[in-house]
Coordinates of C-alpha atoms in Angstrom, one line a residue:
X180 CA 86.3 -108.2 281.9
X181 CA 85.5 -105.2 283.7
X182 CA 87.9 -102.2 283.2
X183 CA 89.8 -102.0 286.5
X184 CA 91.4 -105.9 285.8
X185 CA 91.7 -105.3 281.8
X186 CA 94.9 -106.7 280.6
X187 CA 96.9 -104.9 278.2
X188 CA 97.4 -106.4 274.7
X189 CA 100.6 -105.8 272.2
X190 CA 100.0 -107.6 268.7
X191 CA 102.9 -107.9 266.5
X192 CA 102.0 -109.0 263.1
X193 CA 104.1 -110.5 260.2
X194 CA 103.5 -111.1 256.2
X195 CA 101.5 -109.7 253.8
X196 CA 98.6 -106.8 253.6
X197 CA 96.2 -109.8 254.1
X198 CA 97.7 -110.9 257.2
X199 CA 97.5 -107.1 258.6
X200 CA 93.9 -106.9 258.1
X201 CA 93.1 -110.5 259.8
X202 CA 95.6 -108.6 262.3
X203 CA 93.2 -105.3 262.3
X204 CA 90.3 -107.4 262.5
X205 CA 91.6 -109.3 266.1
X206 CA 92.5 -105.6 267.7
X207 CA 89.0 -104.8 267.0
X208 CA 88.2 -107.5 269.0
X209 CA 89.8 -107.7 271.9
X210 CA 89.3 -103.6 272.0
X211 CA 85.6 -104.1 272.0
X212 CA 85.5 -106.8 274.7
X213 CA 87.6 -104.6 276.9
X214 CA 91.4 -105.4 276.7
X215 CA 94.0 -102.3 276.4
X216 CA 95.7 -102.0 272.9
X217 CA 99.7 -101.5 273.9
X218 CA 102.1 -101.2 271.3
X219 CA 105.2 -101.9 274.1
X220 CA 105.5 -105.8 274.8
X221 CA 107.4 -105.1 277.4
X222 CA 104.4 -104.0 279.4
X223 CA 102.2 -106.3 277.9
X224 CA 100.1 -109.1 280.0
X225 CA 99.1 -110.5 276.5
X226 CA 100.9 -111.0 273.7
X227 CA 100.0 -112.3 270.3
X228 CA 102.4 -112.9 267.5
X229 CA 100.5 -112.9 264.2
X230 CA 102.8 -115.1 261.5
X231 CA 103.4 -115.6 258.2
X232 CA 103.9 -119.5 257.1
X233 CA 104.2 -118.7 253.0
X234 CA 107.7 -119.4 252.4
X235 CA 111.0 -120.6 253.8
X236 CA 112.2 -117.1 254.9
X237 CA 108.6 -116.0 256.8
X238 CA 108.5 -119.1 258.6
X239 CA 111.9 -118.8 260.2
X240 CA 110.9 -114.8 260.6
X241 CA 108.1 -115.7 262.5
X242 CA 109.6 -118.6 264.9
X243 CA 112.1 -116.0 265.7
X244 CA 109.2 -113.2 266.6
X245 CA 107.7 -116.0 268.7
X246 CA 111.0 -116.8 270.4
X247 CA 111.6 -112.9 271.4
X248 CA 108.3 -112.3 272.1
X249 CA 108.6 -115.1 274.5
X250 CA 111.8 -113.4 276.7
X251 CA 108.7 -110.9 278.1
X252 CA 107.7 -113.8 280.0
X253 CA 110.7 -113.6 282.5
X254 CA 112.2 -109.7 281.6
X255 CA 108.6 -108.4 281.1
X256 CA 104.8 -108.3 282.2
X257 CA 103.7 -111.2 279.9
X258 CA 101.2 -113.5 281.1
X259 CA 100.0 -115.2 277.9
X260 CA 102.0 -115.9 274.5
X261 CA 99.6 -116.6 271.3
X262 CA 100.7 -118.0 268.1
X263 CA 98.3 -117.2 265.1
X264 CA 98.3 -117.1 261.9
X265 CA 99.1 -118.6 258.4
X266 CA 102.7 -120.1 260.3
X267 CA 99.7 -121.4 263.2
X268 CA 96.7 -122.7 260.9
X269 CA 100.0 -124.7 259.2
X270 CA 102.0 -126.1 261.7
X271 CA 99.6 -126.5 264.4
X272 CA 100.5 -129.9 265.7
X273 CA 104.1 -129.6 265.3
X274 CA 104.0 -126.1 267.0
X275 CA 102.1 -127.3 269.9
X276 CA 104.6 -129.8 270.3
X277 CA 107.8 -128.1 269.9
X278 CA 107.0 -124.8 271.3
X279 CA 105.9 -125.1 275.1
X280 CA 106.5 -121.3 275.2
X281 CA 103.2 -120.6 273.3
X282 CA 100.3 -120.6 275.7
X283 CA 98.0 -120.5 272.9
X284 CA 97.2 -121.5 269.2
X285 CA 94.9 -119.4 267.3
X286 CA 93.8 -120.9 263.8
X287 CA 92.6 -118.6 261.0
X288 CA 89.1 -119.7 261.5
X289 CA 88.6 -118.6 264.9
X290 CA 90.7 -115.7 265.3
X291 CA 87.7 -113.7 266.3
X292 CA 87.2 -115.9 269.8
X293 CA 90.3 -115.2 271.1
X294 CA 89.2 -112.5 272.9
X295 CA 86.3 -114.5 274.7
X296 CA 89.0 -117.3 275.1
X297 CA 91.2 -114.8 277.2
X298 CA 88.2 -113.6 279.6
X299 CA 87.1 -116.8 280.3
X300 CA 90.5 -118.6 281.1
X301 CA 93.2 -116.4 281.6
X302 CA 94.3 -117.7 284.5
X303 CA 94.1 -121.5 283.5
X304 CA 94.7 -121.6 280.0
X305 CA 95.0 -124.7 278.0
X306 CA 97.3 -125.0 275.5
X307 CA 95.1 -125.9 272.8
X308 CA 94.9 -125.0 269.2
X309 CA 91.4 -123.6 269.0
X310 CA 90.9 -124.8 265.6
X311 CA 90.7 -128.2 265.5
X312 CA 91.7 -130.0 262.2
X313 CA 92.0 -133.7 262.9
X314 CA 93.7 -135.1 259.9
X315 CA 94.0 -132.2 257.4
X316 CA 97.4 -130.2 258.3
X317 CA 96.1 -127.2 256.5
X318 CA 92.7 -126.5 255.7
X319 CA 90.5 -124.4 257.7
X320 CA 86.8 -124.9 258.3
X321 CA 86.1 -121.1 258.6
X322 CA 87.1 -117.7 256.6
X323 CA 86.7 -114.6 258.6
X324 CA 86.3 -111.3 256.1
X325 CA 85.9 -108.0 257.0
X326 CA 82.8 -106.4 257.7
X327 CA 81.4 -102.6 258.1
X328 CA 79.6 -104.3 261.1
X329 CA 82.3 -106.3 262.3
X330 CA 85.3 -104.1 264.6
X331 CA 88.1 -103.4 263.4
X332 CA 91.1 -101.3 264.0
X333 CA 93.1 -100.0 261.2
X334 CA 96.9 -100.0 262.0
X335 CA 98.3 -98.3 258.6
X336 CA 98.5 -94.9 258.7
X337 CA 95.0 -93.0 259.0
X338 CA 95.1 -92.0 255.4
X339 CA 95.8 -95.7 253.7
X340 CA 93.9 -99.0 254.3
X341 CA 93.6 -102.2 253.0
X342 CA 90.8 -103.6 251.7
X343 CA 89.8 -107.0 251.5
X344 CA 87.6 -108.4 249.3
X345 CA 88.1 -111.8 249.2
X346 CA 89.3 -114.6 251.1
X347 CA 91.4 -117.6 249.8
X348 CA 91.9 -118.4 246.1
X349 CA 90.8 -121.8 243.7
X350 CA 93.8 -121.6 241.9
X351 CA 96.2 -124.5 242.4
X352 CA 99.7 -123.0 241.1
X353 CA 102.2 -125.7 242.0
X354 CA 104.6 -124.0 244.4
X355 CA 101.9 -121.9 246.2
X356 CA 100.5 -123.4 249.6
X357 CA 98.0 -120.5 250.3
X358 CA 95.3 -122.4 248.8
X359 CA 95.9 -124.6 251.4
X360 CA 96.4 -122.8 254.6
X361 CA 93.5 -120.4 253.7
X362 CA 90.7 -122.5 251.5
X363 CA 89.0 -122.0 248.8
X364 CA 87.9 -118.7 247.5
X365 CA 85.2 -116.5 249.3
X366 CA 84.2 -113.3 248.3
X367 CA 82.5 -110.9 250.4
X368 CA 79.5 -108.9 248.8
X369 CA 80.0 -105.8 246.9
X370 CA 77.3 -103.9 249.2
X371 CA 79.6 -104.5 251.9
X372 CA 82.8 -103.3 250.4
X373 CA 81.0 -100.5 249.1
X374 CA 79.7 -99.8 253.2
X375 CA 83.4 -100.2 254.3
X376 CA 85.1 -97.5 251.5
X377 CA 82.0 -95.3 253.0
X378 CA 82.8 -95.3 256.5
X379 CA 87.0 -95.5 256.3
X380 CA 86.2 -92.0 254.0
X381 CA 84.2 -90.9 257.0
X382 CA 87.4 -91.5 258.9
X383 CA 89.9 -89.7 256.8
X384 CA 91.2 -92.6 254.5
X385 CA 92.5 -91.4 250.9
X386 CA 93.4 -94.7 249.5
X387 CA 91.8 -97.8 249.6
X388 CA 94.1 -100.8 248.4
X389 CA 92.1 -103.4 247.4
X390 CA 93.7 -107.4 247.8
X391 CA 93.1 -110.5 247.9
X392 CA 94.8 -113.6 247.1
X393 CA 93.6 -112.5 243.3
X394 CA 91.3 -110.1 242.2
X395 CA 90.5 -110.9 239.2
X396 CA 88.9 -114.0 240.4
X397 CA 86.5 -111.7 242.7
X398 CA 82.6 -112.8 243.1
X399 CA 82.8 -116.0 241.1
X400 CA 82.0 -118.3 243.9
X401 CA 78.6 -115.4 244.8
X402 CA 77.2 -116.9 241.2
X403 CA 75.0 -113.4 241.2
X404 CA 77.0 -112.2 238.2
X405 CA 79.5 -110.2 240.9
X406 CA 83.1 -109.3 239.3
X407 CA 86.0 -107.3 240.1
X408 CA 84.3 -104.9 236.9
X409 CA 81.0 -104.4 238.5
X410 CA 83.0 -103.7 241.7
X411 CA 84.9 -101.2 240.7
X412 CA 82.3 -99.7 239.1
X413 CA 80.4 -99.7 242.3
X414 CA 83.3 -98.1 244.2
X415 CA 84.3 -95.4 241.2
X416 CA 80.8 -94.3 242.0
X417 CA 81.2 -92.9 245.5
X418 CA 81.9 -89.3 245.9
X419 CA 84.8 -88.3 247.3
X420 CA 88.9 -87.2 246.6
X421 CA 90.0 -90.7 247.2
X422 CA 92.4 -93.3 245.4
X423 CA 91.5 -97.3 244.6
X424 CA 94.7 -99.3 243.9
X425 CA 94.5 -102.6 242.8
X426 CA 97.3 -105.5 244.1
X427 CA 97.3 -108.6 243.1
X428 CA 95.6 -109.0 239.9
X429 CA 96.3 -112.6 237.9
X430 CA 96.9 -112.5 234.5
X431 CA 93.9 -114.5 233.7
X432 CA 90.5 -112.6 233.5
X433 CA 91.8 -109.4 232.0
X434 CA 88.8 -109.0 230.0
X435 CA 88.2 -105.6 227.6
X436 CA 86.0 -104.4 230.0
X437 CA 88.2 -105.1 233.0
X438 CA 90.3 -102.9 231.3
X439 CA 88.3 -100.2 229.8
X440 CA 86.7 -99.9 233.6
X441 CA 90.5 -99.2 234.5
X442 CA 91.2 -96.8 232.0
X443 CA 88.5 -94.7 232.4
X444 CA 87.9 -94.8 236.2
X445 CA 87.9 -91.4 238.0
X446 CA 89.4 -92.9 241.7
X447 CA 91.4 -96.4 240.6
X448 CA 94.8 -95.2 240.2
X449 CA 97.2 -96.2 236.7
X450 CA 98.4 -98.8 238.7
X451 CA 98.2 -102.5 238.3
X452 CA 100.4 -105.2 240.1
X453 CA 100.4 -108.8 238.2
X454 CA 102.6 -111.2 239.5
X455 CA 103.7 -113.6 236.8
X456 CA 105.9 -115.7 238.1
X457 CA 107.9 -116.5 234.7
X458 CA 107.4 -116.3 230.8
X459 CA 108.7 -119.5 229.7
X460 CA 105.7 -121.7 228.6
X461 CA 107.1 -124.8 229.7
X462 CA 107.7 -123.6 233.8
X463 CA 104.4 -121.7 232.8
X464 CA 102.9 -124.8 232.1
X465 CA 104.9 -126.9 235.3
X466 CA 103.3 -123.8 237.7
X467 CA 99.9 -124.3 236.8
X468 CA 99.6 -120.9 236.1
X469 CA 97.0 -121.6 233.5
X470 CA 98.4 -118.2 231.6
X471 CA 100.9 -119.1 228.1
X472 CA 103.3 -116.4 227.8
X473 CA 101.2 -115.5 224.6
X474 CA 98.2 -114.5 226.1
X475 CA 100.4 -113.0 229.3
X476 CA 102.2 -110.7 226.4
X477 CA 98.9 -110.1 224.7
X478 CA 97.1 -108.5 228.0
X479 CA 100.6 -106.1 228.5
X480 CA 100.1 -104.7 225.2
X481 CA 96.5 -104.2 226.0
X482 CA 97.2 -102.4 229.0
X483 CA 99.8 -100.3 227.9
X484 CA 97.9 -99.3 224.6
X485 CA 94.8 -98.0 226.7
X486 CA 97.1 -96.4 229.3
X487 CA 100.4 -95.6 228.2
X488 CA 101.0 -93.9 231.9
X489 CA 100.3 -97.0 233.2
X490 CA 102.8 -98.2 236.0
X491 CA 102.8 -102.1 235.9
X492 CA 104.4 -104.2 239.0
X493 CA 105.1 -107.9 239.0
X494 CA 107.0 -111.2 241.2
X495 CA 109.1 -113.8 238.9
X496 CA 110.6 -116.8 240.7
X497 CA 113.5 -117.8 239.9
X498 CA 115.0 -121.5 240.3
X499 CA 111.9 -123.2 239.7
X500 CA 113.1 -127.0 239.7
X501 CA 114.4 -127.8 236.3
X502 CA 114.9 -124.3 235.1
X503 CA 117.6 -124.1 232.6
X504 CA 120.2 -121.5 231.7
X505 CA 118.0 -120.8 228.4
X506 CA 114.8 -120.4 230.3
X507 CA 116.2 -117.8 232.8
X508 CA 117.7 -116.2 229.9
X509 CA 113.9 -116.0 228.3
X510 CA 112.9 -114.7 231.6
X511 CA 116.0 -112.3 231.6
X512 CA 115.5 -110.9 228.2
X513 CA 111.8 -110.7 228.9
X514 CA 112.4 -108.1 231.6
X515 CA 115.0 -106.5 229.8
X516 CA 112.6 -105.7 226.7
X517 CA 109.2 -105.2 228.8
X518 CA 110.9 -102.6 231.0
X519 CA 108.6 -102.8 234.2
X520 CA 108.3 -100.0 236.8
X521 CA 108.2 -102.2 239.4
X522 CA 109.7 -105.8 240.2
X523 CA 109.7 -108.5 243.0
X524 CA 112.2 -111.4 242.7
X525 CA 111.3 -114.5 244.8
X526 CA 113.9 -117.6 245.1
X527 CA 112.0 -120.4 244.6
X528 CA 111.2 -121.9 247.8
X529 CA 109.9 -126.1 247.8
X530 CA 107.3 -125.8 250.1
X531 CA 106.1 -129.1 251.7
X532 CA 102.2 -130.1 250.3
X533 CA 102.8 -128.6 247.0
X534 CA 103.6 -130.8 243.7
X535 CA 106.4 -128.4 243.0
X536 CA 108.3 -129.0 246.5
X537 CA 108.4 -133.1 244.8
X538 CA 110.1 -132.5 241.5
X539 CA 113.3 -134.1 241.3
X540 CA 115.2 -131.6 239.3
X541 CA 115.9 -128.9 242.4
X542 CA 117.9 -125.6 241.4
X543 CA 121.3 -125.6 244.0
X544 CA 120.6 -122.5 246.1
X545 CA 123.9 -120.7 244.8
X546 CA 122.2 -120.9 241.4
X547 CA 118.8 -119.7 242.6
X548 CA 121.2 -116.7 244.3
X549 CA 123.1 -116.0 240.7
X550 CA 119.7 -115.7 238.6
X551 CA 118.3 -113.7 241.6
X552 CA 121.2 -111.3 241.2
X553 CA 121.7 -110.7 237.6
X554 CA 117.7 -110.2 237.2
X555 CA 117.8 -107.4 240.3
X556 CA 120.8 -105.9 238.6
X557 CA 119.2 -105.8 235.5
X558 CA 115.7 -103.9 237.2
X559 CA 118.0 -101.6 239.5
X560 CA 118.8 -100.4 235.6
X561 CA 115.5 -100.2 234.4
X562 CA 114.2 -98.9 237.6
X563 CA 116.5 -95.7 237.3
X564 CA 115.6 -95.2 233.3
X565 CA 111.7 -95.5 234.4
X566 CA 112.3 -92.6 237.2
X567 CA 114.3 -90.6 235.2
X568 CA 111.3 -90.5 232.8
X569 CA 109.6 -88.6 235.9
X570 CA 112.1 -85.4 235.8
X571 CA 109.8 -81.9 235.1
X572 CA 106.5 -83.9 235.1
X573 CA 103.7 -82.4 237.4
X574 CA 101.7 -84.9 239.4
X575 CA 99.2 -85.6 242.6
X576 CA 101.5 -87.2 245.7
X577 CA 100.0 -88.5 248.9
X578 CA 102.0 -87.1 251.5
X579 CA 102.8 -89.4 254.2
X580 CA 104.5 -87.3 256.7
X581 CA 108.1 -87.0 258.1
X582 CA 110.8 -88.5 256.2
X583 CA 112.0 -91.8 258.2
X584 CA 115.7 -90.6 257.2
X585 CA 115.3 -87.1 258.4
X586 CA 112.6 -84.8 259.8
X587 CA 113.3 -81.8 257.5
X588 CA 111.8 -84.1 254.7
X589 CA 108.8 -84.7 253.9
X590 CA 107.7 -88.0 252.1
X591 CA 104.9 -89.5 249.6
X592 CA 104.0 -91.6 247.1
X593 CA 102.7 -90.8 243.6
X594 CA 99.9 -93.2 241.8
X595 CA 102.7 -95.2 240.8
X596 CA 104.0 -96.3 244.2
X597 CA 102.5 -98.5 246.5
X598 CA 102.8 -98.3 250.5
X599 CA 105.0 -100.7 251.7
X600 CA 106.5 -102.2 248.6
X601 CA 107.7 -99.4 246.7
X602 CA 109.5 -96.6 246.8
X603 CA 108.8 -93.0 247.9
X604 CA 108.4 -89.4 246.6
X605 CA 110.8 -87.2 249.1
X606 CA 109.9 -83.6 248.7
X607 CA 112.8 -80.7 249.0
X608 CA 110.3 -78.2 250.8
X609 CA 111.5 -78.7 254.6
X610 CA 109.1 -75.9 255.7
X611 CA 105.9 -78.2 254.9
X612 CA 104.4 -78.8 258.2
X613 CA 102.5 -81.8 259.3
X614 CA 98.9 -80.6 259.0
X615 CA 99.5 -81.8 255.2
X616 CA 100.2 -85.7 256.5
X617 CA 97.4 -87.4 254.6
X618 CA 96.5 -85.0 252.2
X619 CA 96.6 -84.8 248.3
X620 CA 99.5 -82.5 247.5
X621 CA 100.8 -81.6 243.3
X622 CA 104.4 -81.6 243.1
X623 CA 106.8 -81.7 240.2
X624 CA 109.3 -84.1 239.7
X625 CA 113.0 -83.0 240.3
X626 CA 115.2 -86.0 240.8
X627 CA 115.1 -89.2 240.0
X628 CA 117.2 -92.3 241.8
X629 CA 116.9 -96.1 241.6
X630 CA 114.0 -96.6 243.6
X631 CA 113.2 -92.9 244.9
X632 CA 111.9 -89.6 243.7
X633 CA 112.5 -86.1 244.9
X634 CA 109.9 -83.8 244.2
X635 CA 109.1 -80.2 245.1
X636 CA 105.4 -78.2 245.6
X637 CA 104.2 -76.7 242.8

């Protein structure tokens, strides 16, 4: 595709950090086999709609992206609709079927050809699901990871990234389909994380936030004596002002050297997010978490005894079929006496191809909507005490740039807060100018509100 007929792409993607990168990854792509990156689908030949197929709510969330990105076919410059995907790689035959608007079906193993597919057969495309599953609804012959030699184009911020360091997961919790939609685990190799931390610093990132579907189960399929320890270890290594924030770590594998390598770490931030999913052994046990609440309550103590400034964040689900009143209440009290900094409540969701989804004893969804409220109450509480806690203390913040609410404010995130899922630092000084965006800024703590913190420059 030669410059003068390029077409211009606009790539909307949906779902989690993971998603974003496989997102990142296609960009890089199509930019280095000549299409124009457009972030307007209005002037858009292509358009590519990269879903989400986890749950109940992301699945209708990405038909309905689909279903507007498919008006720029008559009000717009669109040419060619693509579908990819978790929602894709899931669905594929029923999408094919009941969504003539999509030109194009891009599985998660082939992502990388769509490029090559557009260049080739623009003009006369088939409507085809490029990967080709016969008989197995879900699985995926391929895993694409990132690469230092593979493109990529990084559409977070320039100071933040995600990093991915391992594909799919060999857990089998009963009410989780990722397994499923994205295979088995496969982790890249530590030399080429450590490459990609190397050249993202070369390009200005500060923090690196390391995911994968769990990463405490990093390197065991390499059976070269790679872990998520020796990783870190790896990455702690490389010079630089930088921050390492691990997501998603499963409560199994938190070994005393997992944690010591935490604790004493000069870049990987007091900061560990552990979704648990419940406490009560017996949903424990339903779940397949493979994690008693004993052991769970053991490893919290751990942590918390090696870094009492540790900020801890974790997912329960509530309305797991058969949950009773007296489970939910262990749950409840659970929260109410750990006192986390940071909590996600899902509704359970019965997902189609998981054992869960075939248990009889289904929570009614105004029950599921109760529990959900009286545990969010309860962490709107807690969440306030924890900030409050900040008020006078003197700490690092990433500052992100212009307040979304205002541009007289300034916003970041301390250690403690996440991009995307937590909540934000706000700082009073409205003559800090924007040549700070992206750098490391000590603040003190002022005010503290439910999810937010105000802070001014010390």
């Amino acid at each position: 595709m030669t410059p003068e007929n390029s077409k211009k792409v606009c790539l909307i993607s949906l779902g989690c950090p993971k998603n974003l990168v496989d997102a990142e990854m296609m960009l890089g792509f199509l930019k280095k086999d000549g299409f124009e990156l457009s972030t307007d689908p209005s002037n858009s030949e292509v358009i590519v709609v990269n879903t989400c197929g986890f749950v109940e709510d992301s699945k209708r969330e990405s038909i309905g992206a689909i279903l507007d990105a498919a008006k720029y076919k008559q009000t717009g410059k669109c040419e060619v609709l693509v579908a990819s995907g978790c929602l894709t790689q899931r669905y594929s035959s029923e999408l094919q079927k009941d969504m003539p608007e999509v030109d194009l079906f891009v599985g998660l193993g082939e992502f990388n050809r769509l490029s090559e597919i557009l260049k080739t057969k623009f003009h006369e495309l088939p409507r085809v699901m490029v990967e080709h599953q016969p008989n197995t609804a879900f699985a995926t012959s391929n895993q694409i990871l990132p690469d230092p030699d593979l493109p990529r184009i990084l559409a977070t911020p320039k100071h933040y990234s995600y990093l991915k360091i391992s594909e799919g997961c060999s857990h089998r919790c009963s009410f989780c389909i990722i397994p499923h939609i994205r295979g088995d685990l496969k982790s890249r190799p530590i030399d080429s994380i450590v490459r990609e931390v190397e050249q993202l610093l070369d390009q200005g990132v500060k923090e690196f936030n390391l995911i994968a579907q769990d990463l405490n189960e990093y390197g065991k399929d390499l059976r070269n004596d790679s872990n998520l320890t020796e990783l870190l270890l790896r990455l702690d290594a490389i010079p630089g002002d930088f921050w390492l924030r691990p997501l998603y770590m499963y409560p199994l594998e938190f070994t005393d050297r997992l944690i010591g390598v935490l604790k004493n770490s000069q870049h990987v931030v007091k900061y560990v997010d552990m979704p648990l999913q419940h406490i009560n052994d017996r949903i424990i046990r339903s779940m397949k978490r493979g994690s008693p609440s004993r052991y769970v309550r053991q490893v919290l103590d751990k942590l918390k005894a090696a870094m009492p400034e540790l900020a801890v964040r974790t997912t329960f689900i509530v309305g797991y079929p058969g949950e009773t009143e007296e489970e939910f209440q262990e749950l409840y009290d659970f929260l109410q006496g750990y006192e986390f900094d940071r909590v996600g409540v899902f509704q359970y969701s019965p997902e189609e191809g998981t054992p869960a989804a075939l248990l009889s004893d289904q929570i009614s969804s105004e029950m599921k909507q109760e529990r959900y409220d009286r545990l969010m109450s309860l962490q709107q509480k807690v969440s306030l005490k924890k900030n409050q806690a900040w008020i006078g203390k003197e700490v690092r913040m990433l500052c992100e740039g212009p307040s979304e609410e205002s541009d007289w404010v300034m916003q970041g995130r301390l250690f403690s807060q996440a991009p995307e899922i937590d909540g934000l630092t706000y700082l009073s000084d409205s003559e800090l100018g924007t040549e700070n965006i992206g750098k490391f800024l000590n603040v003190q703590i002022t005010e503290a509100h439910e999810y937010d913190l105000v802070a001014k420059l010390i």
